[in-house]
Amino acid sequence: MAPGANLRKFDLNLLVALDALLRTRSVTRAGEQLNLTQSAVSAELRRLRRMFGDELLVRVGRQYELTALAQDLIEPVSDVVARIKRTIEHRRTFDPAVEARRFSVVMSDYAMLLLLQPALCRAAKQAPGVGLETRQFNDQIQRLLGQSGIDLVIGPNLDLDGVHSQRLFSDRFVCIVSADNPEVGDELTAEQFESLPHLSIAWQSWLGNPHMQRPGAGSFTGNLVGLMGPRSAGDLSAVYHSDVIADSFTLAPFLVRGTRLVAVVPERLAEHFREMAGIRIMEPPFKAPDLHETMYWTDLADTDPAHAWLRGMIMDVAAGIPEPSLAGPDPDRRMLTAV
């Protein structure tokens, strides 16, 4: 607010509008979230601009961009709105059988494949009034948790400050090729891995792992191979290249089918689609790190009984995920927590 502004004269309802405007960067989308008309949100934006003595949102072409002050306001405003909401909705207990609640969970398509359907089935039986909204990543985990309306993030195991976490399950990486690929025999050699065209998954910087964001490393597999270091069969990270890049793990088996492509994916995902997609699962010709799927939540959510029920339900679902059956883990593999 402008210097000297009196908090008693500030309409706290404007915080809700400000939070929506900062998150959506759109008067129209903010209005949809607030169930207000575009003209009503525009009027609130004008009031906010006067209050703060700043434009907050500036039109650039067809879109709005946030001013420097608005950028600084995103996290504190989101936190204040979330705390007010939690205070108003505070309950000492949560009975999932009778109470209504809607949760928003961010996870990868791979985590959705393994967790979402059994979680929905369990929630339908235990908590008929509970709804689950899922979305894929579009930002770094810590920033996602700072956004109002996001209850839980499920993603790779990362060392993050200021958030609570619980590992759900682990998986390992395998290579997949088309079942009718004549160039690959019973095993995939380092030379074949180098010579075959590669399908990679576009690596998103929202994962927040600085080791996976080196300049020029734009794909998941390229980053993964780059972490392995020199091998007796040659330094694959020096020669790795992506011929095709997709943005979804679950698409990879179907894109590989009928081609010369090789891809690196989690083993459980490969097994799930093995018959359907017509692929073969091969041991990687390098020592890959394990994949540890972990859920993350904030201090604010940690004491919420409803949130505790959600976390417990997802942990139960994760505990029921069967172990991979086609290829057992190699005890000599290095246990790296790189992803």
mmCIF file of C-alpha atoms in Angstrom:
data_model
loop_
_atom_site.group_PDB
_atom_site.id
_atom_site.type_symbol
_atom_site.label_atom_id
_atom_site.label_comp_id
_atom_site.label_asym_id
_atom_site.label_seq_id
_atom_site.Cartn_x
_atom_site.Cartn_y
_atom_site.Cartn_z
ATOM 1 C CA MET A 1 0.000 0.000 0.000
ATOM 2 C CA ALA A 2 1.038 3.577 -0.460
ATOM 3 C CA PRO A 3 2.974 5.181 2.418
ATOM 4 C CA GLY A 4 0.652 6.206 5.221
ATOM 5 C CA ALA A 5 -2.241 4.026 4.090
ATOM 6 C CA ASN A 6 -4.587 3.102 6.955
ATOM 7 C CA LEU A 7 -5.251 -0.623 7.287
ATOM 8 C CA ARG A 8 -8.667 0.137 8.812
ATOM 9 C CA LYS A 9 -9.673 1.752 5.531
ATOM 10 C CA PHE A 10 -8.494 -1.225 3.486
ATOM 11 C CA ASP A 11 -11.284 -3.529 2.325
ATOM 12 C CA LEU A 12 -9.913 -6.971 3.155
ATOM 13 C CA ASN A 13 -12.199 -8.472 0.505
ATOM 14 C CA LEU A 14 -9.868 -6.865 -2.010
ATOM 15 C CA LEU A 15 -7.173 -9.306 -0.929
ATOM 16 C CA VAL A 16 -9.168 -12.133 -2.471
ATOM 17 C CA ALA A 17 -9.421 -10.239 -5.752
ATOM 18 C CA LEU A 18 -5.738 -9.318 -5.613
ATOM 19 C CA ASP A 19 -4.759 -12.945 -5.011
ATOM 20 C CA ALA A 20 -6.797 -14.097 -8.018
ATOM 21 C CA LEU A 21 -5.406 -11.346 -10.251
ATOM 22 C CA LEU A 22 -1.808 -12.095 -9.271
ATOM 23 C CA ARG A 23 -2.245 -15.839 -9.886
ATOM 24 C CA THR A 24 -4.151 -15.629 -13.169
ATOM 25 C CA ARG A 25 -2.709 -12.372 -14.571
ATOM 26 C CA SER A 26 -6.104 -11.993 -16.223
ATOM 27 C CA VAL A 27 -9.176 -9.951 -15.349
ATOM 28 C CA THR A 28 -11.368 -12.471 -17.171
ATOM 29 C CA ARG A 29 -9.982 -15.598 -15.486
ATOM 30 C CA ALA A 30 -9.934 -13.898 -12.090
ATOM 31 C CA GLY A 31 -13.596 -13.067 -12.569
ATOM 32 C CA GLU A 32 -14.368 -16.697 -13.373
ATOM 33 C CA GLN A 33 -12.642 -17.866 -10.199
ATOM 34 C CA LEU A 34 -14.362 -15.216 -8.070
ATOM 35 C CA ASN A 35 -17.749 -15.624 -9.793
ATOM 36 C CA LEU A 36 -17.697 -11.918 -10.651
ATOM 37 C CA THR A 37 -18.214 -10.078 -13.916
ATOM 38 C CA GLN A 38 -15.238 -8.717 -15.814
ATOM 39 C CA SER A 39 -16.378 -5.143 -15.109
ATOM 40 C CA ALA A 40 -16.590 -5.864 -11.370
ATOM 41 C CA VAL A 41 -13.038 -7.265 -11.315
ATOM 42 C CA SER A 42 -11.816 -4.277 -13.360
ATOM 43 C CA ALA A 43 -13.335 -1.972 -10.743
ATOM 44 C CA GLU A 44 -11.562 -3.897 -7.966
ATOM 45 C CA LEU A 45 -8.294 -3.668 -9.899
ATOM 46 C CA ARG A 46 -8.695 0.112 -10.108
ATOM 47 C CA ARG A 47 -9.232 0.265 -6.339
ATOM 48 C CA LEU A 48 -6.177 -1.901 -5.753
ATOM 49 C CA ARG A 49 -4.057 0.323 -7.981
ATOM 50 C CA ARG A 50 -5.080 3.348 -5.923
ATOM 51 C CA MET A 51 -4.444 1.516 -2.655
ATOM 52 C CA PHE A 52 -0.943 0.408 -3.634
ATOM 53 C CA GLY A 53 -0.024 3.399 -5.782
ATOM 54 C CA ASP A 54 1.093 0.956 -8.488
ATOM 55 C CA GLU A 55 -0.355 -0.409 -11.746
ATOM 56 C CA LEU A 56 0.121 -4.010 -10.528
ATOM 57 C CA LEU A 57 -0.937 -5.473 -13.915
ATOM 58 C CA VAL A 58 0.293 -3.840 -17.129
ATOM 59 C CA ARG A 59 -1.043 -4.836 -20.530
ATOM 60 C CA VAL A 60 1.674 -6.038 -22.917
ATOM 61 C CA GLY A 61 0.156 -6.946 -26.262
ATOM 62 C CA ARG A 62 -2.863 -9.119 -25.550
ATOM 63 C CA GLN A 63 -1.716 -10.187 -22.093
ATOM 64 C CA TYR A 64 -1.110 -8.640 -18.706
ATOM 65 C CA GLU A 65 2.314 -8.671 -17.075
ATOM 66 C CA LEU A 66 2.966 -8.128 -13.361
ATOM 67 C CA THR A 67 4.891 -5.094 -12.172
ATOM 68 C CA ALA A 68 7.872 -5.575 -9.871
ATOM 69 C CA LEU A 69 5.698 -4.769 -6.848
ATOM 70 C CA ALA A 70 3.050 -7.259 -7.973
ATOM 71 C CA GLN A 71 5.722 -9.963 -8.311
ATOM 72 C CA ASP A 72 6.771 -9.283 -4.711
ATOM 73 C CA LEU A 73 3.159 -9.518 -3.536
ATOM 74 C CA ILE A 74 2.383 -12.989 -4.966
ATOM 75 C CA GLU A 75 3.609 -15.125 -2.070
ATOM 76 C CA PRO A 76 2.651 -12.900 0.911
ATOM 77 C CA VAL A 77 -0.852 -12.217 -0.435
ATOM 78 C CA SER A 78 -1.405 -15.900 -1.226
ATOM 79 C CA ASP A 79 -0.247 -16.826 2.269
ATOM 80 C CA VAL A 80 -2.521 -14.258 3.956
ATOM 81 C CA VAL A 81 -5.576 -15.382 1.957
ATOM 82 C CA ALA A 82 -4.871 -19.042 2.694
ATOM 83 C CA ARG A 83 -4.464 -18.366 6.421
ATOM 84 C CA ILE A 84 -7.709 -16.387 6.582
ATOM 85 C CA LYS A 85 -9.496 -19.205 4.751
ATOM 86 C CA ARG A 86 -8.057 -21.830 7.098
ATOM 87 C CA THR A 87 -9.029 -19.739 10.127
ATOM 88 C CA ILE A 88 -12.627 -19.372 8.957
ATOM 89 C CA GLU A 89 -12.923 -23.045 7.997
ATOM 90 C CA HIS A 90 -11.000 -24.308 11.038
ATOM 91 C CA ARG A 91 -12.200 -27.599 12.476
ATOM 92 C CA ARG A 92 -10.593 -29.579 15.279
ATOM 93 C CA THR A 93 -11.578 -32.848 13.601
ATOM 94 C CA PHE A 94 -12.491 -34.079 10.137
ATOM 95 C CA ASP A 95 -15.015 -36.839 9.495
ATOM 96 C CA PRO A 96 -14.570 -37.885 5.835
ATOM 97 C CA ALA A 97 -17.797 -39.883 5.892
ATOM 98 C CA VAL A 98 -20.003 -36.810 6.387
ATOM 99 C CA GLU A 99 -17.988 -33.665 5.642
ATOM 100 C CA ALA A 100 -17.432 -31.980 2.295
ATOM 101 C CA ARG A 101 -14.043 -30.759 1.086
ATOM 102 C CA ARG A 102 -12.345 -30.253 -2.272
ATOM 103 C CA PHE A 103 -8.598 -30.827 -2.589
ATOM 104 C CA SER A 104 -6.274 -29.718 -5.385
ATOM 105 C CA VAL A 105 -3.280 -31.997 -6.008
ATOM 106 C CA VAL A 106 -0.456 -31.349 -8.483
ATOM 107 C CA MET A 107 1.328 -34.421 -9.847
ATOM 108 C CA SER A 108 3.014 -35.762 -12.979
ATOM 109 C CA ASP A 109 1.201 -37.946 -15.488
ATOM 110 C CA TYR A 110 3.324 -40.866 -14.241
ATOM 111 C CA ALA A 111 2.126 -40.349 -10.643
ATOM 112 C CA MET A 112 -1.442 -39.980 -11.895
ATOM 113 C CA LEU A 113 -1.152 -43.334 -13.665
ATOM 114 C CA LEU A 114 -0.192 -45.148 -10.454
ATOM 115 C CA LEU A 115 -2.069 -43.194 -7.777
ATOM 116 C CA LEU A 116 -5.104 -41.391 -9.138
ATOM 117 C CA GLN A 117 -7.550 -44.179 -9.982
ATOM 118 C CA PRO A 118 -7.145 -46.115 -6.694
ATOM 119 C CA ALA A 119 -7.227 -42.820 -4.773
ATOM 120 C CA LEU A 120 -10.513 -41.851 -6.430
ATOM 121 C CA CYS A 121 -12.012 -45.273 -5.674
ATOM 122 C CA ARG A 122 -10.913 -45.091 -2.044
ATOM 123 C CA ALA A 123 -12.187 -41.528 -1.630
ATOM 124 C CA ALA A 124 -15.565 -42.454 -3.145
ATOM 125 C CA LYS A 125 -16.017 -45.141 -0.477
ATOM 126 C CA GLN A 126 -14.546 -43.355 2.517
ATOM 127 C CA ALA A 127 -15.482 -39.747 1.788
ATOM 128 C CA PRO A 128 -18.404 -39.238 -0.627
ATOM 129 C CA GLY A 129 -18.352 -35.501 0.003
ATOM 130 C CA VAL A 130 -14.664 -35.099 -0.854
ATOM 131 C CA GLY A 131 -13.602 -34.038 -4.344
ATOM 132 C CA LEU A 132 -10.137 -34.350 -5.883
ATOM 133 C CA GLU A 133 -8.911 -31.926 -8.530
ATOM 134 C CA THR A 134 -5.638 -32.908 -10.183
ATOM 135 C CA ARG A 135 -3.388 -30.896 -12.445
ATOM 136 C CA GLN A 136 0.073 -31.313 -13.926
ATOM 137 C CA PHE A 137 3.110 -29.222 -13.092
ATOM 138 C CA ASN A 138 3.472 -25.716 -14.455
ATOM 139 C CA ASP A 139 5.952 -24.261 -11.963
ATOM 140 C CA GLN A 140 8.541 -25.210 -9.366
ATOM 141 C CA ILE A 141 7.270 -27.251 -6.429
ATOM 142 C CA GLN A 142 7.933 -24.592 -3.787
ATOM 143 C CA ARG A 143 6.162 -21.911 -5.799
ATOM 144 C CA LEU A 144 3.236 -24.253 -6.448
ATOM 145 C CA LEU A 145 2.826 -24.832 -2.717
ATOM 146 C CA GLY A 146 2.779 -21.082 -2.208
ATOM 147 C CA GLN A 147 -0.251 -20.692 -4.448
ATOM 148 C CA SER A 148 -3.664 -20.426 -2.881
ATOM 149 C CA GLY A 149 -5.844 -23.444 -3.610
ATOM 150 C CA ILE A 150 -3.089 -26.069 -4.053
ATOM 151 C CA ASP A 151 -3.130 -28.554 -1.198
ATOM 152 C CA LEU A 152 -0.498 -31.102 -2.155
ATOM 153 C CA VAL A 153 2.286 -31.627 -4.687
ATOM 154 C CA ILE A 154 3.525 -35.094 -5.634
ATOM 155 C CA GLY A 155 6.814 -35.240 -7.494
ATOM 156 C CA PRO A 156 10.447 -36.400 -7.482
ATOM 157 C CA ASN A 157 12.364 -36.485 -4.244
ATOM 158 C CA LEU A 158 14.029 -33.083 -3.797
ATOM 159 C CA ASP A 159 15.733 -31.355 -0.888
ATOM 160 C CA LEU A 160 13.375 -28.413 -0.376
ATOM 161 C CA ASP A 161 13.435 -25.898 2.469
ATOM 162 C CA GLY A 162 10.365 -24.847 4.380
ATOM 163 C CA VAL A 163 8.026 -27.652 3.289
ATOM 164 C CA HIS A 164 6.965 -30.980 4.763
ATOM 165 C CA SER A 165 7.492 -34.149 2.749
ATOM 166 C CA GLN A 166 6.836 -37.877 2.821
ATOM 167 C CA ARG A 167 8.223 -40.432 0.381
ATOM 168 C CA LEU A 168 5.443 -42.474 -1.230
ATOM 169 C CA PHE A 169 7.221 -45.084 -3.348
ATOM 170 C CA SER A 170 10.349 -45.688 -5.397
ATOM 171 C CA ASP A 171 10.883 -46.892 -8.941
ATOM 172 C CA ARG A 172 13.808 -47.424 -11.241
ATOM 173 C CA PHE A 173 14.472 -46.409 -14.824
ATOM 174 C CA VAL A 174 14.507 -48.840 -17.726
ATOM 175 C CA CYS A 175 14.871 -48.518 -21.473
ATOM 176 C CA ILE A 176 12.028 -49.361 -23.840
ATOM 177 C CA VAL A 177 12.111 -50.198 -27.546
ATOM 178 C CA SER A 178 9.481 -51.397 -29.988
ATOM 179 C CA ALA A 179 8.837 -55.123 -29.664
ATOM 180 C CA ASP A 180 9.609 -55.537 -33.375
ATOM 181 C CA ASN A 181 12.867 -53.536 -33.355
ATOM 182 C CA PRO A 182 15.282 -55.867 -35.214
ATOM 183 C CA GLU A 183 18.382 -53.976 -34.072
ATOM 184 C CA VAL A 184 18.032 -54.887 -30.386
ATOM 185 C CA GLY A 185 18.532 -58.442 -29.183
ATOM 186 C CA ASP A 186 18.217 -59.832 -25.692
ATOM 187 C CA GLU A 187 20.094 -56.903 -24.204
ATOM 188 C CA LEU A 188 20.641 -53.241 -25.037
ATOM 189 C CA THR A 189 24.324 -52.419 -25.332
ATOM 190 C CA ALA A 190 25.878 -49.004 -24.784
ATOM 191 C CA GLU A 191 26.770 -48.893 -28.490
ATOM 192 C CA GLN A 192 23.144 -49.557 -29.476
ATOM 193 C CA PHE A 193 21.917 -46.956 -27.008
ATOM 194 C CA GLU A 194 24.260 -44.416 -28.597
ATOM 195 C CA SER A 195 23.389 -45.289 -32.194
ATOM 196 C CA LEU A 196 19.604 -45.617 -31.955
ATOM 197 C CA PRO A 197 17.418 -42.500 -32.243
ATOM 198 C CA HIS A 198 16.190 -41.307 -28.843
ATOM 199 C CA LEU A 199 12.779 -40.298 -27.571
ATOM 200 C CA SER A 200 13.193 -37.994 -24.577
ATOM 201 C CA ILE A 201 10.765 -36.381 -22.177
ATOM 202 C CA ALA A 202 10.960 -32.594 -22.086
ATOM 203 C CA TRP A 203 12.531 -31.656 -18.787
ATOM 204 C CA GLN A 204 10.535 -29.048 -16.882
ATOM 205 C CA SER A 205 12.458 -26.600 -14.700
ATOM 206 C CA TRP A 206 9.585 -26.630 -12.182
ATOM 207 C CA LEU A 207 11.103 -29.688 -10.533
ATOM 208 C CA GLY A 208 13.522 -27.348 -8.820
ATOM 209 C CA ASN A 209 16.597 -29.572 -8.949
ATOM 210 C CA PRO A 210 19.581 -27.363 -9.868
ATOM 211 C CA HIS A 211 21.515 -30.391 -11.144
ATOM 212 C CA MET A 212 18.829 -30.921 -13.780
ATOM 213 C CA GLN A 213 18.888 -27.404 -15.181
ATOM 214 C CA ARG A 214 22.239 -27.088 -16.845
ATOM 215 C CA PRO A 215 22.372 -24.944 -19.977
ATOM 216 C CA GLY A 216 21.700 -26.948 -23.101
ATOM 217 C CA ALA A 217 20.152 -29.887 -21.234
ATOM 218 C CA GLY A 218 16.568 -29.606 -22.392
ATOM 219 C CA SER A 219 15.344 -33.180 -22.018
ATOM 220 C CA PHE A 220 14.789 -35.489 -19.090
ATOM 221 C CA THR A 221 16.856 -38.356 -20.504
ATOM 222 C CA GLY A 222 19.721 -36.070 -21.452
ATOM 223 C CA ASN A 223 19.892 -34.781 -17.880
ATOM 224 C CA LEU A 224 19.591 -38.299 -16.491
ATOM 225 C CA VAL A 225 22.398 -39.667 -18.629
ATOM 226 C CA GLY A 226 24.459 -36.573 -17.883
ATOM 227 C CA LEU A 227 24.386 -37.370 -14.183
ATOM 228 C CA MET A 228 25.874 -40.824 -14.647
ATOM 229 C CA GLY A 229 29.441 -39.791 -15.344
ATOM 230 C CA PRO A 230 32.001 -41.810 -17.386
ATOM 231 C CA ARG A 231 31.335 -45.513 -17.949
ATOM 232 C CA SER A 232 33.542 -48.319 -19.139
ATOM 233 C CA ALA A 233 31.528 -48.495 -22.349
ATOM 234 C CA GLY A 234 32.094 -44.823 -23.000
ATOM 235 C CA ASP A 235 30.769 -41.545 -21.642
ATOM 236 C CA LEU A 236 27.174 -41.603 -22.889
ATOM 237 C CA SER A 237 26.538 -38.100 -21.564
ATOM 238 C CA ALA A 238 29.057 -36.764 -24.092
ATOM 239 C CA VAL A 239 27.241 -38.257 -27.059
ATOM 240 C CA TYR A 240 23.632 -38.229 -25.890
ATOM 241 C CA HIS A 241 21.167 -36.508 -28.213
ATOM 242 C CA SER A 242 17.380 -36.272 -28.430
ATOM 243 C CA ASP A 243 15.850 -37.049 -31.825
ATOM 244 C CA VAL A 244 12.252 -36.733 -30.616
ATOM 245 C CA ILE A 245 11.071 -34.877 -27.505
ATOM 246 C CA ALA A 246 7.634 -35.427 -25.962
ATOM 247 C CA ASP A 247 6.140 -33.763 -22.893
ATOM 248 C CA SER A 248 4.572 -36.861 -21.319
ATOM 249 C CA PHE A 249 5.972 -40.076 -19.882
ATOM 250 C CA THR A 250 2.717 -41.928 -20.553
ATOM 251 C CA LEU A 251 2.934 -41.149 -24.274
ATOM 252 C CA ALA A 252 6.443 -42.553 -24.625
ATOM 253 C CA PRO A 253 5.560 -46.275 -25.054
ATOM 254 C CA PHE A 254 3.077 -45.506 -27.829
ATOM 255 C CA LEU A 255 5.491 -43.197 -29.639
ATOM 256 C CA VAL A 256 8.241 -45.833 -29.515
ATOM 257 C CA ARG A 257 6.027 -48.562 -31.000
ATOM 258 C CA GLY A 258 6.877 -49.428 -34.602
ATOM 259 C CA THR A 259 9.980 -47.203 -34.682
ATOM 260 C CA ARG A 260 13.734 -47.483 -34.065
ATOM 261 C CA LEU A 261 13.402 -45.152 -31.053
ATOM 262 C CA VAL A 262 14.697 -45.970 -27.583
ATOM 263 C CA ALA A 263 13.359 -44.184 -24.489
ATOM 264 C CA VAL A 264 14.117 -44.145 -20.758
ATOM 265 C CA VAL A 265 11.039 -44.370 -18.523
ATOM 266 C CA PRO A 266 10.078 -45.576 -15.013
ATOM 267 C CA GLU A 267 9.772 -49.355 -14.860
ATOM 268 C CA ARG A 268 6.215 -49.495 -13.509
ATOM 269 C CA LEU A 269 5.011 -47.280 -16.348
ATOM 270 C CA ALA A 270 6.785 -49.501 -18.895
ATOM 271 C CA GLU A 271 5.179 -52.620 -17.442
ATOM 272 C CA HIS A 272 1.738 -51.019 -17.437
ATOM 273 C CA PHE A 273 1.875 -50.312 -21.170
ATOM 274 C CA ARG A 274 4.098 -53.201 -22.301
ATOM 275 C CA GLU A 275 1.397 -55.331 -23.942
ATOM 276 C CA MET A 276 -0.863 -52.461 -24.963
ATOM 277 C CA ALA A 277 1.902 -50.472 -26.663
ATOM 278 C CA GLY A 278 3.878 -53.420 -28.032
ATOM 279 C CA ILE A 279 7.230 -52.597 -26.427
ATOM 280 C CA ARG A 280 10.148 -54.467 -24.881
ATOM 281 C CA ILE A 281 11.689 -53.488 -21.561
ATOM 282 C CA MET A 282 15.489 -53.469 -21.512
ATOM 283 C CA GLU A 283 18.089 -52.954 -18.807
ATOM 284 C CA PRO A 284 19.806 -49.561 -19.287
ATOM 285 C CA PRO A 285 23.461 -49.737 -20.356
ATOM 286 C CA PHE A 286 24.277 -47.306 -17.534
ATOM 287 C CA LYS A 287 23.665 -47.076 -13.785
ATOM 288 C CA ALA A 288 20.593 -44.871 -13.438
ATOM 289 C CA PRO A 289 19.491 -43.222 -10.182
ATOM 290 C CA ASP A 290 16.303 -44.356 -8.530
ATOM 291 C CA LEU A 291 13.127 -42.324 -8.835
ATOM 292 C CA HIS A 292 11.551 -41.496 -5.468
ATOM 293 C CA GLU A 293 8.017 -40.092 -5.678
ATOM 294 C CA THR A 294 7.336 -37.834 -2.704
ATOM 295 C CA MET A 295 4.434 -35.696 -1.545
ATOM 296 C CA TYR A 296 4.983 -32.147 -0.301
ATOM 297 C CA TRP A 297 2.809 -29.798 1.762
ATOM 298 C CA THR A 298 3.103 -26.575 3.742
ATOM 299 C CA ASP A 299 3.208 -25.765 7.467
ATOM 300 C CA LEU A 300 -0.294 -24.370 7.128
ATOM 301 C CA ALA A 301 -1.648 -27.652 5.781
ATOM 302 C CA ASP A 302 0.283 -29.770 8.262
ATOM 303 C CA THR A 303 -2.123 -29.080 11.150
ATOM 304 C CA ASP A 304 -5.314 -29.365 9.078
ATOM 305 C CA PRO A 305 -7.197 -32.582 10.031
ATOM 306 C CA ALA A 306 -8.756 -32.833 6.571
ATOM 307 C CA HIS A 307 -5.352 -32.532 4.951
ATOM 308 C CA ALA A 308 -3.960 -35.174 7.294
ATOM 309 C CA TRP A 309 -6.718 -37.522 6.140
ATOM 310 C CA LEU A 310 -5.829 -36.811 2.488
ATOM 311 C CA ARG A 311 -2.150 -37.547 3.082
ATOM 312 C CA GLY A 312 -2.941 -40.740 4.952
ATOM 313 C CA MET A 313 -5.256 -41.925 2.190
ATOM 314 C CA ILE A 314 -2.626 -41.304 -0.502
ATOM 315 C CA MET A 315 0.038 -43.062 1.585
ATOM 316 C CA ASP A 316 -2.248 -46.091 1.872
ATOM 317 C CA VAL A 317 -2.758 -46.101 -1.895
ATOM 318 C CA ALA A 318 1.002 -45.818 -2.513
ATOM 319 C CA ALA A 319 1.661 -48.709 -0.119
ATOM 320 C CA GLY A 320 -0.553 -50.891 -2.293
ATOM 321 C CA ILE A 321 1.334 -50.251 -5.534
ATOM 322 C CA PRO A 322 2.746 -53.631 -6.624
ATOM 323 C CA GLU A 323 6.454 -54.105 -7.117
ATOM 324 C CA PRO A 324 7.730 -54.358 -10.721
ATOM 325 C CA SER A 325 7.631 -57.973 -11.846
ATOM 326 C CA LEU A 326 9.581 -58.166 -15.105
ATOM 327 C CA ALA A 327 13.036 -57.262 -13.855
ATOM 328 C CA GLY A 328 14.098 -57.226 -10.238
ATOM 329 C CA PRO A 329 16.273 -54.415 -8.903
ATOM 330 C CA ASP A 330 20.021 -54.772 -9.188
ATOM 331 C CA PRO A 331 21.527 -54.588 -5.648
ATOM 332 C CA ASP A 332 24.708 -53.121 -7.074
ATOM 333 C CA ARG A 333 22.951 -50.084 -8.524
ATOM 334 C CA ARG A 334 23.969 -46.778 -7.032
ATOM 335 C CA MET A 335 21.189 -45.291 -4.897
ATOM 336 C CA LEU A 336 21.205 -41.703 -6.062
ATOM 337 C CA THR A 337 18.490 -39.221 -5.202
ATOM 338 C CA ALA A 338 18.964 -37.138 -8.332
ATOM 339 C CA VAL A 339 15.328 -37.131 -9.451
#
